[in-house]
Coordinates of C-alpha atoms and ligand atoms in Angstrom, one line a residue:
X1 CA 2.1 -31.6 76.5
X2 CA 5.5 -31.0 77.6
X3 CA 7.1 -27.7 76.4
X4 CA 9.5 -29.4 74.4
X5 CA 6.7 -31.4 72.2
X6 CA 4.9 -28.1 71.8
X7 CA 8.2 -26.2 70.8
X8 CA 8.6 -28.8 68.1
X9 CA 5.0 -28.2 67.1
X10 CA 5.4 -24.6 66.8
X11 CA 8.4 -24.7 64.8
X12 CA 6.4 -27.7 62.1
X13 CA 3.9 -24.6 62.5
X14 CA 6.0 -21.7 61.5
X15 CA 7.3 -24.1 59.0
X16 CA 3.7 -24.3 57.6
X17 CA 3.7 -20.5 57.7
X18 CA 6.9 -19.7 56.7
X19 CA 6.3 -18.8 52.7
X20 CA 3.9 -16.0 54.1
X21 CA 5.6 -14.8 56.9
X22 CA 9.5 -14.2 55.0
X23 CA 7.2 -11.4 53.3
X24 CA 6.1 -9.8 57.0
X25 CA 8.8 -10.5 59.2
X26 CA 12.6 -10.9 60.1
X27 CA 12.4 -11.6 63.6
X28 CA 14.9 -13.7 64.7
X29 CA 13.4 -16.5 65.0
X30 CA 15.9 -18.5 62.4
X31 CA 19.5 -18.0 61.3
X32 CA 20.4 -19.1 57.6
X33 CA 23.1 -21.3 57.2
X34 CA 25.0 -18.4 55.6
X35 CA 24.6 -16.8 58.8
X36 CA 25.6 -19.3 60.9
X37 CA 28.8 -19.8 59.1
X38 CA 30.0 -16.3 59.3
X39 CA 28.6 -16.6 63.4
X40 CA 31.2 -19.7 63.8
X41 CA 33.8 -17.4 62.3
X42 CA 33.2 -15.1 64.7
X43 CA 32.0 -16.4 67.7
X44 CA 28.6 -14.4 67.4
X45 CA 25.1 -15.7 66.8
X46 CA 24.0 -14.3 63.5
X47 CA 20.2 -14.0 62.3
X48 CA 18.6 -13.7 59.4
X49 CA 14.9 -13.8 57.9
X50 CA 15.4 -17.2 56.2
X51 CA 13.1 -19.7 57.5
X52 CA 14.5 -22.8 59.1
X53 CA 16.0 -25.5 56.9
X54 CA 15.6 -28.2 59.9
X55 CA 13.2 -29.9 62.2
X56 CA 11.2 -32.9 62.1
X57 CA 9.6 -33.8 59.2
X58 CA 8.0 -37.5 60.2
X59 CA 5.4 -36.5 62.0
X60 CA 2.8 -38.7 62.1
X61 CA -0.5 -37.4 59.7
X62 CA -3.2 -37.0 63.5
X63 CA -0.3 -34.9 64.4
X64 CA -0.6 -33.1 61.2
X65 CA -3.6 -31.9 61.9
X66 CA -3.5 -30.3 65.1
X67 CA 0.1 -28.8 63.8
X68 CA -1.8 -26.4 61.5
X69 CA -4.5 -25.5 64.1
X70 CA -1.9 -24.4 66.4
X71 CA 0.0 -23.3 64.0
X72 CA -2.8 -20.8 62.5
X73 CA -3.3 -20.0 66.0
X74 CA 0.3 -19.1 66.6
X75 CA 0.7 -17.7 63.5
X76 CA -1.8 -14.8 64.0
X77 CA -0.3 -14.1 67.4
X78 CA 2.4 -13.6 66.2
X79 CA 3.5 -13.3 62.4
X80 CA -0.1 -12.4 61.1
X81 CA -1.0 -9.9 63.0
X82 CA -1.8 -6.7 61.5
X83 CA 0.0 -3.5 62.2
X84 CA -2.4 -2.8 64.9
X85 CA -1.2 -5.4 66.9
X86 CA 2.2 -4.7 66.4
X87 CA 4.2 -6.3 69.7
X88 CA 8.0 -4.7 69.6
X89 CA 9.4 -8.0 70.1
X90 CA 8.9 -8.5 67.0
X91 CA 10.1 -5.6 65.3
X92 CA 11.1 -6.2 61.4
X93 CA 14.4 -4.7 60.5
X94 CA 14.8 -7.4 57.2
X95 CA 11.4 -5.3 56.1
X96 CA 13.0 -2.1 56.9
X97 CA 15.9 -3.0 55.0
X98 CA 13.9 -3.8 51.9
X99 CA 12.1 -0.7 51.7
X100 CA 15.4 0.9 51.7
X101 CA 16.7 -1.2 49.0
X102 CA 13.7 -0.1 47.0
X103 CA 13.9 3.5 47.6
X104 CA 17.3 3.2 46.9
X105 CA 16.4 1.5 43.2
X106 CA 13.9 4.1 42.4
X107 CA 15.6 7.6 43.2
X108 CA 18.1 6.7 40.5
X109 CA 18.0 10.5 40.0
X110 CA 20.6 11.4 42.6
X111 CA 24.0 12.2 41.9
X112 CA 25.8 8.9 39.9
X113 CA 22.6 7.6 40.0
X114 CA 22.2 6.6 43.8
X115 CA 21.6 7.6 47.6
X116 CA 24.2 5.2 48.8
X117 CA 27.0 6.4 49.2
X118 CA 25.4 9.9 51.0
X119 CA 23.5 6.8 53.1
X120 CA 27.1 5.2 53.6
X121 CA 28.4 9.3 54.5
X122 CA 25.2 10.0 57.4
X123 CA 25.8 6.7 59.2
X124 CA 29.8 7.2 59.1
X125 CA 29.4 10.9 60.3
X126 CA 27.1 9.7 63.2
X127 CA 29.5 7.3 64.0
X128 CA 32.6 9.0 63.8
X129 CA 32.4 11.7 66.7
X130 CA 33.0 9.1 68.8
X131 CA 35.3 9.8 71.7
X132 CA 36.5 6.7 73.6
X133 CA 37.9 8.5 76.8
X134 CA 34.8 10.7 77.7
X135 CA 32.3 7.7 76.0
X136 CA 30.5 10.8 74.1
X137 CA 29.2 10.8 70.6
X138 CA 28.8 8.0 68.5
X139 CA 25.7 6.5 66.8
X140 CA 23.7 6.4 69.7
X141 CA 21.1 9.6 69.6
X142 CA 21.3 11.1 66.1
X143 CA 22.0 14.0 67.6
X144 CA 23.1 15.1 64.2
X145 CA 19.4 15.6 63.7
X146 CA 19.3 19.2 65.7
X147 CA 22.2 22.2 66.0
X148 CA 24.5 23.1 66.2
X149 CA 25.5 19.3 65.0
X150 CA 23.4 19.6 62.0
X151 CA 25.2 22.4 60.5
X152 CA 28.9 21.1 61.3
X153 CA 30.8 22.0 58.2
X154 CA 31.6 18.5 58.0
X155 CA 27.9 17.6 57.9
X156 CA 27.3 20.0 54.9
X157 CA 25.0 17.8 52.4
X158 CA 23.9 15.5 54.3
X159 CA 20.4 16.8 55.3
X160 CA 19.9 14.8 52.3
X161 CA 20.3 11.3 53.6
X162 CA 18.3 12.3 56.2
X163 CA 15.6 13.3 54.2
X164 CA 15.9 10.3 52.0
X165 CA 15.1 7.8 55.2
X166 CA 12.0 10.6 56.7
X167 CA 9.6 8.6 54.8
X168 CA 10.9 5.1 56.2
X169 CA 10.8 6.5 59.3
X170 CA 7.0 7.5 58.7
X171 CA 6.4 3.7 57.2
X172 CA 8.2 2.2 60.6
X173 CA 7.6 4.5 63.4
X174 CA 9.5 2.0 65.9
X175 CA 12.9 2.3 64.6
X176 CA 15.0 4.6 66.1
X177 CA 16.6 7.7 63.9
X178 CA 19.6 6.7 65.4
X179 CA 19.0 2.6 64.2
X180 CA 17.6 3.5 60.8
X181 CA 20.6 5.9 60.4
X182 CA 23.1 3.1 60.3
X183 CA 20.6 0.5 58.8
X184 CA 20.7 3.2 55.6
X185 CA 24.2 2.9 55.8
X186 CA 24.1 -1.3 56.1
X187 CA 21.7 -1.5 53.5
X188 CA 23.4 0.8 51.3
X189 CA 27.1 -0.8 51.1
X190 CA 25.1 -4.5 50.6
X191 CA 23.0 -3.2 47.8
X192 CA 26.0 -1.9 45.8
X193 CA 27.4 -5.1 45.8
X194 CA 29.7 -4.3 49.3
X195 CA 30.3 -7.7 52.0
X196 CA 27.4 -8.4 54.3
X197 CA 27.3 -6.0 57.4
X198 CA 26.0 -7.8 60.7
X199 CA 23.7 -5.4 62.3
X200 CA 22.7 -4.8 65.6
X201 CA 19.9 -2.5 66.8
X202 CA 19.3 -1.0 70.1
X203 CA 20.1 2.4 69.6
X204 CA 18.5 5.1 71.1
X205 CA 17.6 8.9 70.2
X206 CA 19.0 11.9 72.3
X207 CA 18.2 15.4 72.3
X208 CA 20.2 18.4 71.3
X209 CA 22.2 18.3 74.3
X210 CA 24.2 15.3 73.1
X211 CA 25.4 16.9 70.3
X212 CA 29.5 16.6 69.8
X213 CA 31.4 19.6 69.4
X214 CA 32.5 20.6 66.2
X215 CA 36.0 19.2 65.0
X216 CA 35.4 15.9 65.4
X217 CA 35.5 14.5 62.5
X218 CA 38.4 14.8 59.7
X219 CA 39.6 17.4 58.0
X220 CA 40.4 16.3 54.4
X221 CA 43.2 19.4 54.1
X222 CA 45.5 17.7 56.2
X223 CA 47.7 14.5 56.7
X224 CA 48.4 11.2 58.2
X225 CA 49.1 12.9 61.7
X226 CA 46.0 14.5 61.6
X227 CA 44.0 11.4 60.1
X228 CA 45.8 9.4 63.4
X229 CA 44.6 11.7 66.1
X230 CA 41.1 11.8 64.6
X231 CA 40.8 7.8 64.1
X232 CA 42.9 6.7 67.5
X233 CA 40.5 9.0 69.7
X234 CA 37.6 6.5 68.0
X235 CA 39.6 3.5 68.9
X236 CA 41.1 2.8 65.4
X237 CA 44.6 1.2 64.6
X238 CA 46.1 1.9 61.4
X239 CA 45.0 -1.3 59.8
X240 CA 41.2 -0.4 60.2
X241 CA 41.8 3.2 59.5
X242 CA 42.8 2.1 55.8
X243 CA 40.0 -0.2 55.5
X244 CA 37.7 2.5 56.7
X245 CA 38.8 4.9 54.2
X246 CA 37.8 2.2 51.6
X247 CA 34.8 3.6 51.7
X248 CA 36.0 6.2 49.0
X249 CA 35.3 3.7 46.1
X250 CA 31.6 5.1 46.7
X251 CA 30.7 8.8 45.9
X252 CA 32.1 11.8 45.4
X253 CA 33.1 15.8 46.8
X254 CA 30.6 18.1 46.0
X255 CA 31.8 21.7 45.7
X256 CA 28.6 22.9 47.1
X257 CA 29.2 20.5 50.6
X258 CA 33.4 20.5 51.3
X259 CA 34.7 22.6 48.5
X260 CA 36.0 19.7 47.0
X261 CA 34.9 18.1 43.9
X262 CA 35.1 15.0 42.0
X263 CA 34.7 11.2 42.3
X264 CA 37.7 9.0 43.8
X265 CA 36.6 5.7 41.4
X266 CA 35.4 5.2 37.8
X267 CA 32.2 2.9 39.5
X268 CA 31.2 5.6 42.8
X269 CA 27.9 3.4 43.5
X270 CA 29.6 -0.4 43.5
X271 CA 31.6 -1.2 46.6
X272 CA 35.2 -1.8 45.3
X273 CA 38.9 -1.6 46.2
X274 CA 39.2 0.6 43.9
X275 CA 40.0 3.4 45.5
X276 CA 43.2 1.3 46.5
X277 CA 44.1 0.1 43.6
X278 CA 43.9 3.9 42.0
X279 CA 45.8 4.6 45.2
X280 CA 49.2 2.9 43.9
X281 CA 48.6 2.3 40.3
X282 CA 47.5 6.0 39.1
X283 CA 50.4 9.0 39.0
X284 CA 48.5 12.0 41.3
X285 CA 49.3 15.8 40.9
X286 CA 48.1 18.8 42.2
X287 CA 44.8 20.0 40.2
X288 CA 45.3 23.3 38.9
X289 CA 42.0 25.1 39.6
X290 CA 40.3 27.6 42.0
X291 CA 39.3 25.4 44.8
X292 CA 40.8 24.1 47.5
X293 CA 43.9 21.9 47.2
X294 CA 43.4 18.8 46.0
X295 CA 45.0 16.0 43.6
X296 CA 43.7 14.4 40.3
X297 CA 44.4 11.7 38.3
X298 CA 47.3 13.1 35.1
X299 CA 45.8 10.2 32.7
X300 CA 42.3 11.3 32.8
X301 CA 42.3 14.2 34.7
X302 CA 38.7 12.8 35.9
X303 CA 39.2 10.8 39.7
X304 CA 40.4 13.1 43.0
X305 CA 42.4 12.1 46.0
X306 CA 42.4 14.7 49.0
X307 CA 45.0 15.3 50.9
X308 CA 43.9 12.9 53.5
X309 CA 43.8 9.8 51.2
X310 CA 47.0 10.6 49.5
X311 CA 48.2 10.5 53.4
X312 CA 47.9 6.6 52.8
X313 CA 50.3 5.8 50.3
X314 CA 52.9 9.3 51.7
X315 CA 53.2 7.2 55.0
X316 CA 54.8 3.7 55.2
X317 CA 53.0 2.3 57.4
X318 CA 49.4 3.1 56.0
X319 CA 51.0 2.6 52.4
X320 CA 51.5 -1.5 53.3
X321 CA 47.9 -2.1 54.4
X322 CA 46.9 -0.1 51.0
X323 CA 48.7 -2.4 49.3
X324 CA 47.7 -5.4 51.1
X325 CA 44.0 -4.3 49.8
X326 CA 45.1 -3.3 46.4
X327 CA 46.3 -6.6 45.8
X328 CA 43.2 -8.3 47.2
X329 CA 39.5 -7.7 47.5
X330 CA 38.2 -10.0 49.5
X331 CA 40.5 -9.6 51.8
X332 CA 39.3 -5.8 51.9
X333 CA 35.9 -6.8 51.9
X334 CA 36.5 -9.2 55.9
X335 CA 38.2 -6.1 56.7
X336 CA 35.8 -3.3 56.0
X337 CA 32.9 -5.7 56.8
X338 CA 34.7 -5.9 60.7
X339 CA 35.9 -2.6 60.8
X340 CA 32.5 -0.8 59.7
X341 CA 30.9 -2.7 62.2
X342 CA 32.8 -1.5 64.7
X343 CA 32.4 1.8 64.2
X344 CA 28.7 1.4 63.8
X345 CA 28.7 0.0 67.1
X346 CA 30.7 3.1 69.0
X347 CA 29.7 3.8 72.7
X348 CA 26.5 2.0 71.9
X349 CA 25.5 -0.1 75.2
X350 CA 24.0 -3.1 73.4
X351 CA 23.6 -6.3 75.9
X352 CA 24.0 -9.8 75.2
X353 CA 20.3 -10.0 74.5
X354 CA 20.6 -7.8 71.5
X355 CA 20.5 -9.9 68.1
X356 CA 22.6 -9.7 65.4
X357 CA 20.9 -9.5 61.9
X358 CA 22.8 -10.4 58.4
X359 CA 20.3 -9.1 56.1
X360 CA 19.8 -10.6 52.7
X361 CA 20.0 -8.3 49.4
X362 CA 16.4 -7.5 47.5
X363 CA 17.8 -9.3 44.6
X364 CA 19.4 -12.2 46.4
Ligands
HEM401 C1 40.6 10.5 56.4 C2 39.3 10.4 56.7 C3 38.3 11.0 55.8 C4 38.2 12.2 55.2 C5 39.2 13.4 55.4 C6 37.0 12.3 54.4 C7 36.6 13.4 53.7 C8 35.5 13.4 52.8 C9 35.1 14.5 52.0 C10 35.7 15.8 52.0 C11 34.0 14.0 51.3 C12 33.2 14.9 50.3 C13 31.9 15.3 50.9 C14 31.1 16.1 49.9 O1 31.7 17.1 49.3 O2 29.9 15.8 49.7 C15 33.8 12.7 51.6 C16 32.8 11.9 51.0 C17 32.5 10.6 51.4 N1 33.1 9.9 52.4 FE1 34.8 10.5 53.5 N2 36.3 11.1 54.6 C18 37.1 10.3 55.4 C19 36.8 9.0 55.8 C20 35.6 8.3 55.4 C21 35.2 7.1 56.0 C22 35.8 6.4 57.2 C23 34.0 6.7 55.3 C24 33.1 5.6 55.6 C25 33.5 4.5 56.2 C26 33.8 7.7 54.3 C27 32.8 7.7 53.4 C28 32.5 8.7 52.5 C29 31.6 8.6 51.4 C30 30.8 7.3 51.1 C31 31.6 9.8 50.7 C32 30.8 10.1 49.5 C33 29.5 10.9 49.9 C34 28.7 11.3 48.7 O3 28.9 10.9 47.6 O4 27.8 12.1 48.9 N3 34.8 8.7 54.4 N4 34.7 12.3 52.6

């Protein structure tokens, strides 16, 4: 049989299997049309766990036949086989992202009620020591797992992100800390109700002599010159640097981790533009209290800005792109969606063989 005929039979096969096999795997093996879409848009091939739509379906009923043997046969090669015979190649990150999402629905007990945004925090901190001249730092090792990184003041707090994703770790032994790291953070901004994050793994863990130097990562005290310097030695324009600090819809400053305290939004665990629209709209003044400076809201006294995000509307040029999101959100959303991937994706050496996942949500 020539390769092509039994490449059609495998794929009536797996269409046979499929039903079972969305529930064991998310190798890429078929991209949703969803997927596709967003892969025309941007000139990459995206994948997801949805079973293909397509294919022959007049077969004649003989061929039937032997399409189910083989694809039984192909079937526990590949898809059925238990964790024993795990092969890496096909590694299930749509799996690991579930099991995410459902630890992430039942530790409701957390803070607002959520791990996400701490999840969206650990993969942004991993991220964000990137240096683009030297090619240190970045999301490749989780370095942040060992000193001195751990205990960067900036790092305060989130030992418990880390913590959170130990027992998915234990439950998929093949992922990478430094993968699972920013799938937590993936899965986290798609469960509370953020834009679909493309994700690509092939990051690898590093010792203790990768970790960054302290300082690389922003200091909330100060202003739009500092919040330049830090972003621009990533590879950021201004543009992205606002949509980055979208990312303040979600969570809050604990007093225990920076000093600071308070939420930035009135929703901390739904991905919003929020944060931009409270931005402009709200008046901000100085909080009278004994912590370090910071602003609140005079209407309710109840949302913060730091210094840093009142940096975007001081400065004119940051102030337009806050505007630009304030005004609209799904224009945010393309934005942050690009941006975050990007900065996911610092100094890490993927190749062109490396596939690009758009995860579906657990309730979708
Ligand atoms: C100007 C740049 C930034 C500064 C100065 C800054 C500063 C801070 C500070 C001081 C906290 C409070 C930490 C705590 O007390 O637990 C915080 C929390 C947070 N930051 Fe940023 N950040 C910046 C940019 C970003 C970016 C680029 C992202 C993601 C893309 C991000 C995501 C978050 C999230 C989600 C939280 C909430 C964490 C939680 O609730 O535990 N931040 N940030």
């Amino acid at each position: 049989m020539s390769s092509a005929a039994t490449r059609q039979m495998f794929r009536a096969a797996a269409r046979v299997a499929a039903p079972a096999r969305r529930n064991l795997s998310s190798a890429p093996l078929a991209a949703s049309r969803s997927a596709f879409r967003q892969g025309a848009n941007s000139g990459r091939r995206y994948y997801s766990s949805e079973a293909p739509k397509s294919g022959s379906s007049s077969l004649p009923i003989w061929l039937g036949a032997g399409v189910v043997g083989a694809g039984a046969a192909y079937y526990y090669l590949t898809q059925g086989a238990e964790a024993k015979d795990f092969k890496p190649e096909f590694k299930d990150f749509q799996a690991v992202y579930n099991e995410i999402a459902k630890a992430l629905q039942e530790n409701d007990d957390y803070d607002d009620g959520s791990y996400g945004p701490v999840l969206v925090r650990l993969a942004w901190h991993a991220s964000g020591t990137y240096d683009k001249v030297t090619g240190t730092g970045g999301s490749n090792g989780a370095t942040m797992r060992f000193d001195p990184e751990s205990s960067h003041g900036a790092n305060a707090g989130l030992i418990n992100a880390r913590n959170f994703l130990e027992p998915i770790k234990a439950k998929f032994p093949w992922i990478s800390y430094s993968d699972l790291w920013i799938l937590g953070g993936v899965t986290a901004i798609q469960e509370m109700q953020g834009p679909k994050i493309p994700y690509r793994p092939g990051r690898l863990d590093r010792d203790f002599t990768s970790c960054t130097p302290d300082g690389r990562l922003p200091d909330a005290a100060q202003g739009a010159d500092h919040v330049r310097n830090i972003f621009y030695r990533m590879g950021f324009n201004d543009q992205e640097i606002v949509a980055l600090a979208g990312a303040h819809a979600l969570g809050r400053c604990h007093t225990s981790n920076s000093g600071f305290d308070g939420p930035w939004t009135f929703s901390p665990t739904v991905m919003t533009n929020d944060y931009f629209k409270l931005l402009i709209n709200s008046k901000w003044q100085w909080r009278k209290w004994d912590g370090p400076k910071q602003y609140e809201d005079k209407e309710t006294k109840s949302l913060m800005m730091l210094p840093a995000d009142i940096a975007f509307i001081q400065d004119k040029t940051f102030k337009q792109t806050v505007e630009k999101y304030a005004a609209d959100n799904d224009v945010f959303f393309k934005d942050f969606s690009a941006v975050i991937v990007k900065l996911f994706e610092l100094g890490v050496p993927f190749t062109e063989a490396n596939p690009t996942y758009v995860f579906k949500t657990l309730e979708q």
